[in-house]
Short mmCIF file of C-alpha atoms in Angstrom, two decimals:
data_model
loop_
_atom_site.label_atom_id
_atom_site.label_comp_id
_atom_site.label_asym_id
_atom_site.label_seq_id
_atom_site.Cartn_x
_atom_site.Cartn_y
_atom_site.Cartn_z
CA UNK A 101 -39.96 -26.24 18.35
CA UNK A 102 -41.73 -22.95 19.12
CA UNK A 103 -41.84 -23.63 22.85
CA UNK A 104 -38.21 -24.72 22.84
CA UNK A 105 -37.22 -21.55 21.00
CA UNK A 106 -39.02 -19.32 23.48
CA UNK A 107 -37.33 -21.10 26.37
CA UNK A 108 -33.82 -21.14 24.89
CA UNK A 109 -33.50 -18.20 22.47
CA UNK A 110 -33.63 -14.51 23.38
CA UNK A 111 -35.03 -13.10 20.14
CA UNK A 112 -33.80 -9.60 19.15
CA UNK A 113 -36.05 -6.55 18.79
CA UNK A 114 -38.87 -8.61 20.24
CA UNK A 115 -41.34 -8.24 23.08
CA UNK A 116 -41.04 -11.92 24.00
CA UNK A 117 -44.37 -12.15 25.83
CA UNK A 118 -46.20 -11.18 22.63
CA UNK A 119 -45.28 -14.57 21.20
CA UNK A 120 -47.81 -16.16 23.54
CA UNK A 121 -50.45 -14.90 21.08
CA UNK A 122 -48.31 -14.09 18.01
CA UNK A 123 -46.37 -17.29 17.33
CA UNK A 124 -42.87 -17.28 15.90
CA UNK A 125 -42.57 -18.43 12.29
CA UNK A 126 -40.45 -21.60 12.18
CA UNK A 127 -38.31 -21.85 9.03
CA UNK A 128 -36.88 -25.14 7.79
CA UNK A 129 -35.09 -24.02 4.63
CA UNK A 130 -34.76 -21.19 2.11
CA UNK A 131 -34.16 -20.80 -1.60
CA UNK A 132 -33.85 -17.61 -3.63
CA UNK A 133 -36.27 -15.04 -2.22
CA UNK A 134 -38.41 -17.68 -0.49
CA UNK A 135 -38.46 -19.00 3.06
CA UNK A 136 -40.16 -22.35 3.71
CA UNK A 137 -41.79 -23.46 6.95
CA UNK A 138 -42.02 -27.05 8.16
CA UNK A 139 -45.38 -27.51 6.45
CA UNK A 140 -43.89 -26.60 3.08
CA UNK A 141 -45.55 -23.18 2.89
CA UNK A 142 -43.36 -20.53 1.33
CA UNK A 143 -42.98 -16.97 2.59
CA UNK A 144 -41.50 -14.10 0.58
CA UNK A 145 -38.42 -12.77 2.39
CA UNK A 146 -39.36 -9.19 1.51
CA UNK A 147 -37.20 -7.71 4.27
CA UNK A 148 -34.15 -9.61 3.02
CA UNK A 149 -33.63 -10.96 6.53
CA UNK A 150 -33.06 -7.42 7.83
CA UNK A 151 -31.74 -5.86 4.60
CA UNK A 152 -28.96 -8.43 4.28
CA UNK A 153 -29.81 -10.96 1.61
CA UNK A 154 -28.92 -9.42 -1.75
CA UNK A 155 -28.01 -12.59 -3.64
CA UNK A 156 -30.74 -15.01 -2.62
CA UNK A 157 -30.85 -17.83 -0.12
CA UNK A 158 -28.99 -20.98 -1.08
CA UNK A 159 -27.09 -19.35 -3.94
CA UNK A 160 -25.18 -22.28 -5.48
CA UNK A 161 -22.09 -20.24 -6.46
CA UNK A 162 -21.72 -18.84 -2.96
CA UNK A 163 -22.33 -22.22 -1.33
CA UNK A 164 -19.67 -23.82 -3.54
CA UNK A 165 -17.15 -21.07 -2.77
CA UNK A 166 -17.76 -21.46 0.96
CA UNK A 167 -17.22 -25.21 0.76
CA UNK A 168 -13.96 -24.74 -1.16
CA UNK A 169 -12.67 -22.24 1.37
CA UNK A 170 -13.56 -24.45 4.34
CA UNK A 171 -11.41 -27.21 2.89
CA UNK A 172 -8.27 -25.03 3.04
CA UNK A 173 -8.69 -22.38 5.79
CA UNK A 174 -11.70 -21.49 7.89
CA UNK A 175 -10.14 -18.67 9.93
CA UNK A 176 -6.90 -17.15 11.11
CA UNK A 177 -6.50 -13.88 12.95
CA UNK A 178 -5.18 -10.89 11.00
CA UNK A 179 -2.96 -9.73 13.87
CA UNK A 180 0.45 -10.91 12.71
CA UNK A 181 -0.98 -13.11 9.93
CA UNK A 182 -2.58 -12.63 6.53
CA UNK A 183 -4.27 -14.77 3.89
CA UNK A 184 -5.32 -14.50 0.27
CA UNK A 185 -9.10 -13.96 0.72
CA UNK A 186 -8.54 -10.97 3.03
CA UNK A 187 -6.00 -9.42 0.66
CA UNK A 188 -8.12 -10.03 -2.44
CA UNK A 189 -11.28 -8.64 -0.84
CA UNK A 190 -9.43 -5.56 0.43
CA UNK A 191 -7.98 -4.89 -3.01
CA UNK A 192 -11.36 -5.34 -4.67
CA UNK A 193 -13.13 -3.03 -2.22
CA UNK A 194 -10.45 -0.37 -2.70
CA UNK A 195 -11.07 -0.46 -6.47
CA UNK A 196 -14.84 -0.27 -6.06
CA UNK A 197 -15.06 2.36 -3.33
CA UNK A 198 -15.22 6.08 -4.11
CA UNK A 199 -12.18 8.29 -3.60
CA UNK A 200 -8.96 7.07 -2.04
CA UNK A 201 -10.33 4.54 0.40
CA UNK A 202 -7.71 1.84 0.37
CA UNK A 203 -7.11 0.41 3.85
CA UNK A 204 -9.57 -2.22 5.14
CA UNK A 205 -10.11 -3.03 8.82
CA UNK A 206 -12.35 -6.09 9.21
CA UNK A 207 -14.84 -6.88 11.97
CA UNK A 208 -17.90 -9.07 12.46
CA UNK A 209 -20.96 -6.81 12.25
CA UNK A 210 -22.21 -3.34 11.43
CA UNK A 211 -22.19 -1.92 14.95
CA UNK A 212 -18.58 -3.04 15.36
CA UNK A 213 -17.69 -1.24 12.12
CA UNK A 214 -19.21 1.98 13.44
CA UNK A 215 -17.35 1.58 16.74
CA UNK A 216 -14.09 1.09 14.84
CA UNK A 217 -14.65 4.16 12.67
CA UNK A 218 -15.39 6.32 15.72
CA UNK A 219 -12.29 5.04 17.51
CA UNK A 220 -10.10 5.47 14.44
CA UNK A 221 -11.25 9.05 14.00
CA UNK A 222 -10.55 9.95 17.62
CA UNK A 223 -7.22 8.08 17.54
CA UNK A 224 -6.21 9.88 14.34
CA UNK A 225 -6.63 13.27 16.00
CA UNK A 226 -4.82 12.04 19.11
CA UNK A 227 -1.90 10.85 16.99
CA UNK A 228 -1.92 14.18 15.18
CA UNK A 229 -1.59 16.14 18.41
CA UNK A 230 -5.21 17.32 18.47
CA UNK A 231 -7.29 15.19 20.82
CA UNK A 232 -10.68 15.95 19.26
CA UNK A 233 -13.27 13.62 20.77
CA UNK A 234 -16.68 15.01 19.79
CA UNK A 235 -19.04 13.47 17.24
CA UNK A 236 -21.93 14.94 15.27
CA UNK A 237 -24.84 12.95 13.90
CA UNK A 238 -28.11 13.69 12.15
CA UNK A 239 -31.35 13.82 14.11
CA UNK A 240 -33.35 10.58 13.84
CA UNK A 241 -30.21 8.65 12.92
CA UNK A 242 -29.41 5.02 13.69
CA UNK A 243 -25.91 3.53 13.74
CA UNK A 244 -26.17 0.35 15.82
CA UNK A 245 -26.84 -0.88 19.34
CA UNK A 246 -23.45 -1.20 20.99
CA UNK A 247 -22.67 1.65 23.37
CA UNK A 248 -20.51 3.71 21.03
CA UNK A 249 -22.91 3.26 18.13
CA UNK A 250 -25.88 4.14 20.35
CA UNK A 251 -24.05 7.29 21.42
CA UNK A 252 -24.35 8.56 17.84
CA UNK A 253 -27.92 7.24 17.42
CA UNK A 254 -30.89 9.57 17.85
CA UNK A 255 -33.91 7.26 18.00
CA UNK A 256 -35.44 7.18 21.47
CA UNK A 257 -36.72 3.61 21.16
CA UNK A 258 -33.16 2.30 20.98
CA UNK A 259 -31.30 4.94 22.94
CA UNK A 260 -33.26 6.16 25.95
CA UNK A 261 -33.06 3.05 28.15
CA UNK A 262 -29.28 3.11 27.95
CA UNK A 263 -28.80 6.89 28.10
CA UNK A 264 -26.89 6.80 31.43
CA UNK A 265 -24.27 4.55 29.79
CA UNK A 266 -23.74 6.69 26.68
CA UNK A 267 -21.36 9.54 25.96
CA UNK A 268 -22.81 12.76 24.63
CA UNK A 269 -22.90 13.55 20.92
CA UNK A 270 -24.29 16.51 19.03
CA UNK A 271 -27.29 16.31 16.71
CA UNK A 272 -27.90 18.54 13.71
CA UNK A 273 -31.14 18.64 11.68
CA UNK A 274 -31.79 15.69 9.40
CA UNK A 275 -32.24 16.63 5.72
CA UNK A 276 -35.27 14.29 5.59
CA UNK A 277 -37.51 16.21 3.18
CA UNK A 278 -40.64 15.24 5.13
CA UNK A 279 -39.50 17.80 7.72
CA UNK A 280 -39.34 20.66 5.21
CA UNK A 281 -41.61 23.69 5.29
CA UNK A 282 -44.59 23.70 2.90
CA UNK A 283 -43.37 24.64 -0.57
CA UNK A 284 -39.70 24.11 0.30
CA UNK A 285 -37.92 21.94 -2.28
CA UNK A 286 -35.64 19.04 -1.37
CA UNK A 287 -32.64 21.07 -2.50
CA UNK A 288 -33.66 24.12 -0.48
CA UNK A 289 -34.23 22.07 2.64
CA UNK A 290 -30.90 20.29 2.18
CA UNK A 291 -29.17 23.68 1.99
CA UNK A 292 -30.96 24.86 5.13
CA UNK A 293 -29.85 21.75 7.03
CA UNK A 294 -26.31 22.20 5.72
CA UNK A 295 -26.38 25.77 7.05
CA UNK A 296 -27.23 24.41 10.51
CA UNK A 297 -24.26 22.04 10.23
CA UNK A 298 -22.02 24.93 9.22
CA UNK A 299 -23.16 26.95 12.24
CA UNK A 300 -22.42 24.00 14.52
CA UNK A 301 -18.93 23.60 13.08
CA UNK A 302 -18.27 27.31 13.48
CA UNK A 303 -18.78 26.88 17.22
CA UNK A 304 -17.48 23.35 17.82
CA UNK A 305 -15.11 22.22 15.04
CA UNK A 306 -12.10 22.49 17.35
CA UNK A 307 -13.42 19.61 19.48
CA UNK A 308 -15.29 17.67 16.76
CA UNK A 309 -13.60 14.53 15.45
CA UNK A 310 -16.19 13.45 12.89
CA UNK A 311 -19.63 13.79 11.39
CA UNK A 312 -21.33 10.40 10.86
CA UNK A 313 -24.19 10.02 8.38
CA UNK A 314 -26.31 7.35 6.73
CA UNK A 315 -25.97 8.48 3.10
CA UNK A 316 -29.27 9.23 1.31
CA UNK A 317 -31.54 7.04 3.49
CA UNK A 318 -32.03 6.92 7.26
CA UNK A 319 -33.39 3.38 7.24
CA UNK A 320 -34.34 2.71 10.86
CA UNK A 321 -35.58 6.29 11.05
CA UNK A 322 -38.52 5.45 8.80
CA UNK A 323 -36.78 5.13 5.42
CA UNK A 324 -36.18 8.88 5.53
CA UNK A 325 -34.71 9.91 2.17
CA UNK A 326 -32.89 13.12 1.41
CA UNK A 327 -31.29 15.06 -1.40
CA UNK A 328 -27.74 14.04 -2.42
CA UNK A 329 -26.80 17.70 -2.33
CA UNK A 330 -26.67 17.51 1.46
CA UNK A 331 -23.77 15.07 1.24
CA UNK A 332 -21.89 17.45 -1.06
CA UNK A 333 -22.42 20.28 1.42
CA UNK A 334 -21.35 18.04 4.31
CA UNK A 335 -18.17 16.98 2.52
CA UNK A 336 -17.25 20.59 1.76
CA UNK A 337 -17.90 21.64 5.35
CA UNK A 338 -15.90 18.74 6.80
CA UNK A 339 -12.98 19.71 4.55
CA UNK A 340 -13.24 23.39 5.46
CA UNK A 341 -13.43 22.78 9.22
CA UNK A 342 -11.04 19.80 9.29
CA UNK A 343 -13.57 17.25 10.52
CA UNK A 344 -13.77 13.62 9.39
CA UNK A 345 -16.79 12.38 7.43
CA UNK A 346 -17.91 8.83 8.32
CA UNK A 347 -20.32 7.20 5.86
CA UNK A 348 -22.36 4.44 7.48
CA UNK A 349 -23.36 2.44 4.39
CA UNK A 350 -24.09 -0.74 6.32
CA UNK A 351 -27.71 -0.74 5.14
CA UNK A 352 -27.50 1.28 1.91
CA UNK A 353 -24.28 -0.07 0.42
CA UNK A 354 -23.93 -2.57 -2.43
CA UNK A 355 -26.52 -1.22 -4.82
CA UNK A 356 -29.51 -0.53 -2.62
CA UNK A 357 -29.79 3.11 -3.76
CA UNK A 358 -29.06 2.54 -7.46
CA UNK A 359 -25.28 2.92 -7.33
CA UNK A 360 -22.91 0.49 -5.66
CA UNK A 361 -22.36 2.97 -2.82
CA UNK A 362 -24.83 5.72 -1.92
CA UNK A 363 -22.04 8.30 -1.66
CA UNK A 364 -21.48 7.94 -5.40
CA UNK A 365 -24.80 9.64 -6.12
CA UNK A 366 -23.42 12.79 -4.52
CA UNK A 367 -20.01 12.43 -6.15
CA UNK A 368 -18.24 12.47 -2.79
CA UNK A 369 -15.92 10.19 -0.84
CA UNK A 370 -15.88 9.90 2.96
CA UNK A 371 -12.84 9.55 5.20
CA UNK A 372 -14.27 6.31 6.58
CA UNK A 373 -16.71 3.94 4.86
CA UNK A 374 -18.54 1.37 7.03
CA UNK A 375 -19.89 -1.71 5.25
CA UNK A 376 -21.62 -4.93 6.32
CA UNK A 377 -24.97 -6.61 5.48
CA UNK A 378 -24.68 -6.78 1.66
CA UNK A 379 -20.95 -7.39 1.96
CA UNK A 380 -21.64 -11.11 2.45
CA UNK A 381 -25.34 -11.23 1.59
CA UNK A 382 -26.00 -12.75 5.00
CA UNK A 383 -23.96 -15.89 4.40
CA UNK A 384 -21.34 -15.02 7.03
CA UNK A 385 -20.99 -12.31 9.70
CA UNK A 386 -18.54 -9.72 8.37
CA UNK A 387 -18.05 -5.97 8.30
CA UNK A 388 -15.28 -3.66 7.20
CA UNK A 389 -14.15 -0.07 7.63
CA UNK A 390 -12.32 1.48 4.69
CA UNK A 391 -10.07 4.43 5.55
CA UNK A 392 -8.07 6.90 3.50
CA UNK A 393 -4.31 6.80 3.21
CA UNK A 394 -4.15 10.06 5.17
CA UNK A 395 -5.78 8.32 8.13
CA UNK A 396 -3.66 5.20 7.76
CA UNK A 397 -0.40 7.15 7.69
CA UNK A 398 -1.23 8.75 11.05
CA UNK A 399 -0.89 5.25 12.58
CA UNK A 400 2.16 4.15 10.55
CA UNK A 401 4.76 4.57 13.27
CA UNK A 402 6.82 2.44 15.64
CA UNK A 403 4.91 3.64 18.70
CA UNK A 404 1.54 5.17 17.80
#
């Protein structure tokens, strides 16, 4: 099967030639936190299949629910149609999410959710008569590998090859405490980074649609953790300068930081909340963008 896989499958984030000497690991089944190969050896899925599997492989309750749903409706588009699972999930997410995030736009994966949030933010300003099209992101950030998501990503490994295809975005210093000066506390460094964001907004708020952040942890950037105070400063600055705040909680959402959503640890709510990964625990591809009523109302028109 290994040779067949190398011939037929283009494996992601992989230097394929390396598998001539570093064989792929063939998996036959999974249960709980364990993966099993064809020889019966078990392997701890410590990465959660890329930070996705929160509820264990082969969870019997989830499997039973999927089987029940397949018997009645496997899929119908939400353009012009609706169905109970979409409504119930949207209502549940609105109750769980911080602030007044109550309108759910569904997609298939995390990068698509980021793309949707970026487009919604720009489109909101366009509908409001202010065509602000700039985006600000933290240095060393990662938001996905589609072109829009890469445009607000600041990791050279993912971005540089495709740089000619990307639109420009602005980077401000990451509050990653590892970058602080000797003796500087997390809180002090967070305030210094927030000051840099404030200075950027003072010059560029008029053309800036949104600031996008990975709340508390920049995962692909080396699990870079930062003080929740930065999020409070960012929320206050976005309010003061009339800039959207997009929270990319695709990796950190659903309990990974100790609260259901990482934003809760700062006591703030974004204008857009991007979720995926833990949303389905890896059982199905799904993502969602939650938006505020203020954003939604800017689209509630016969023509816009």
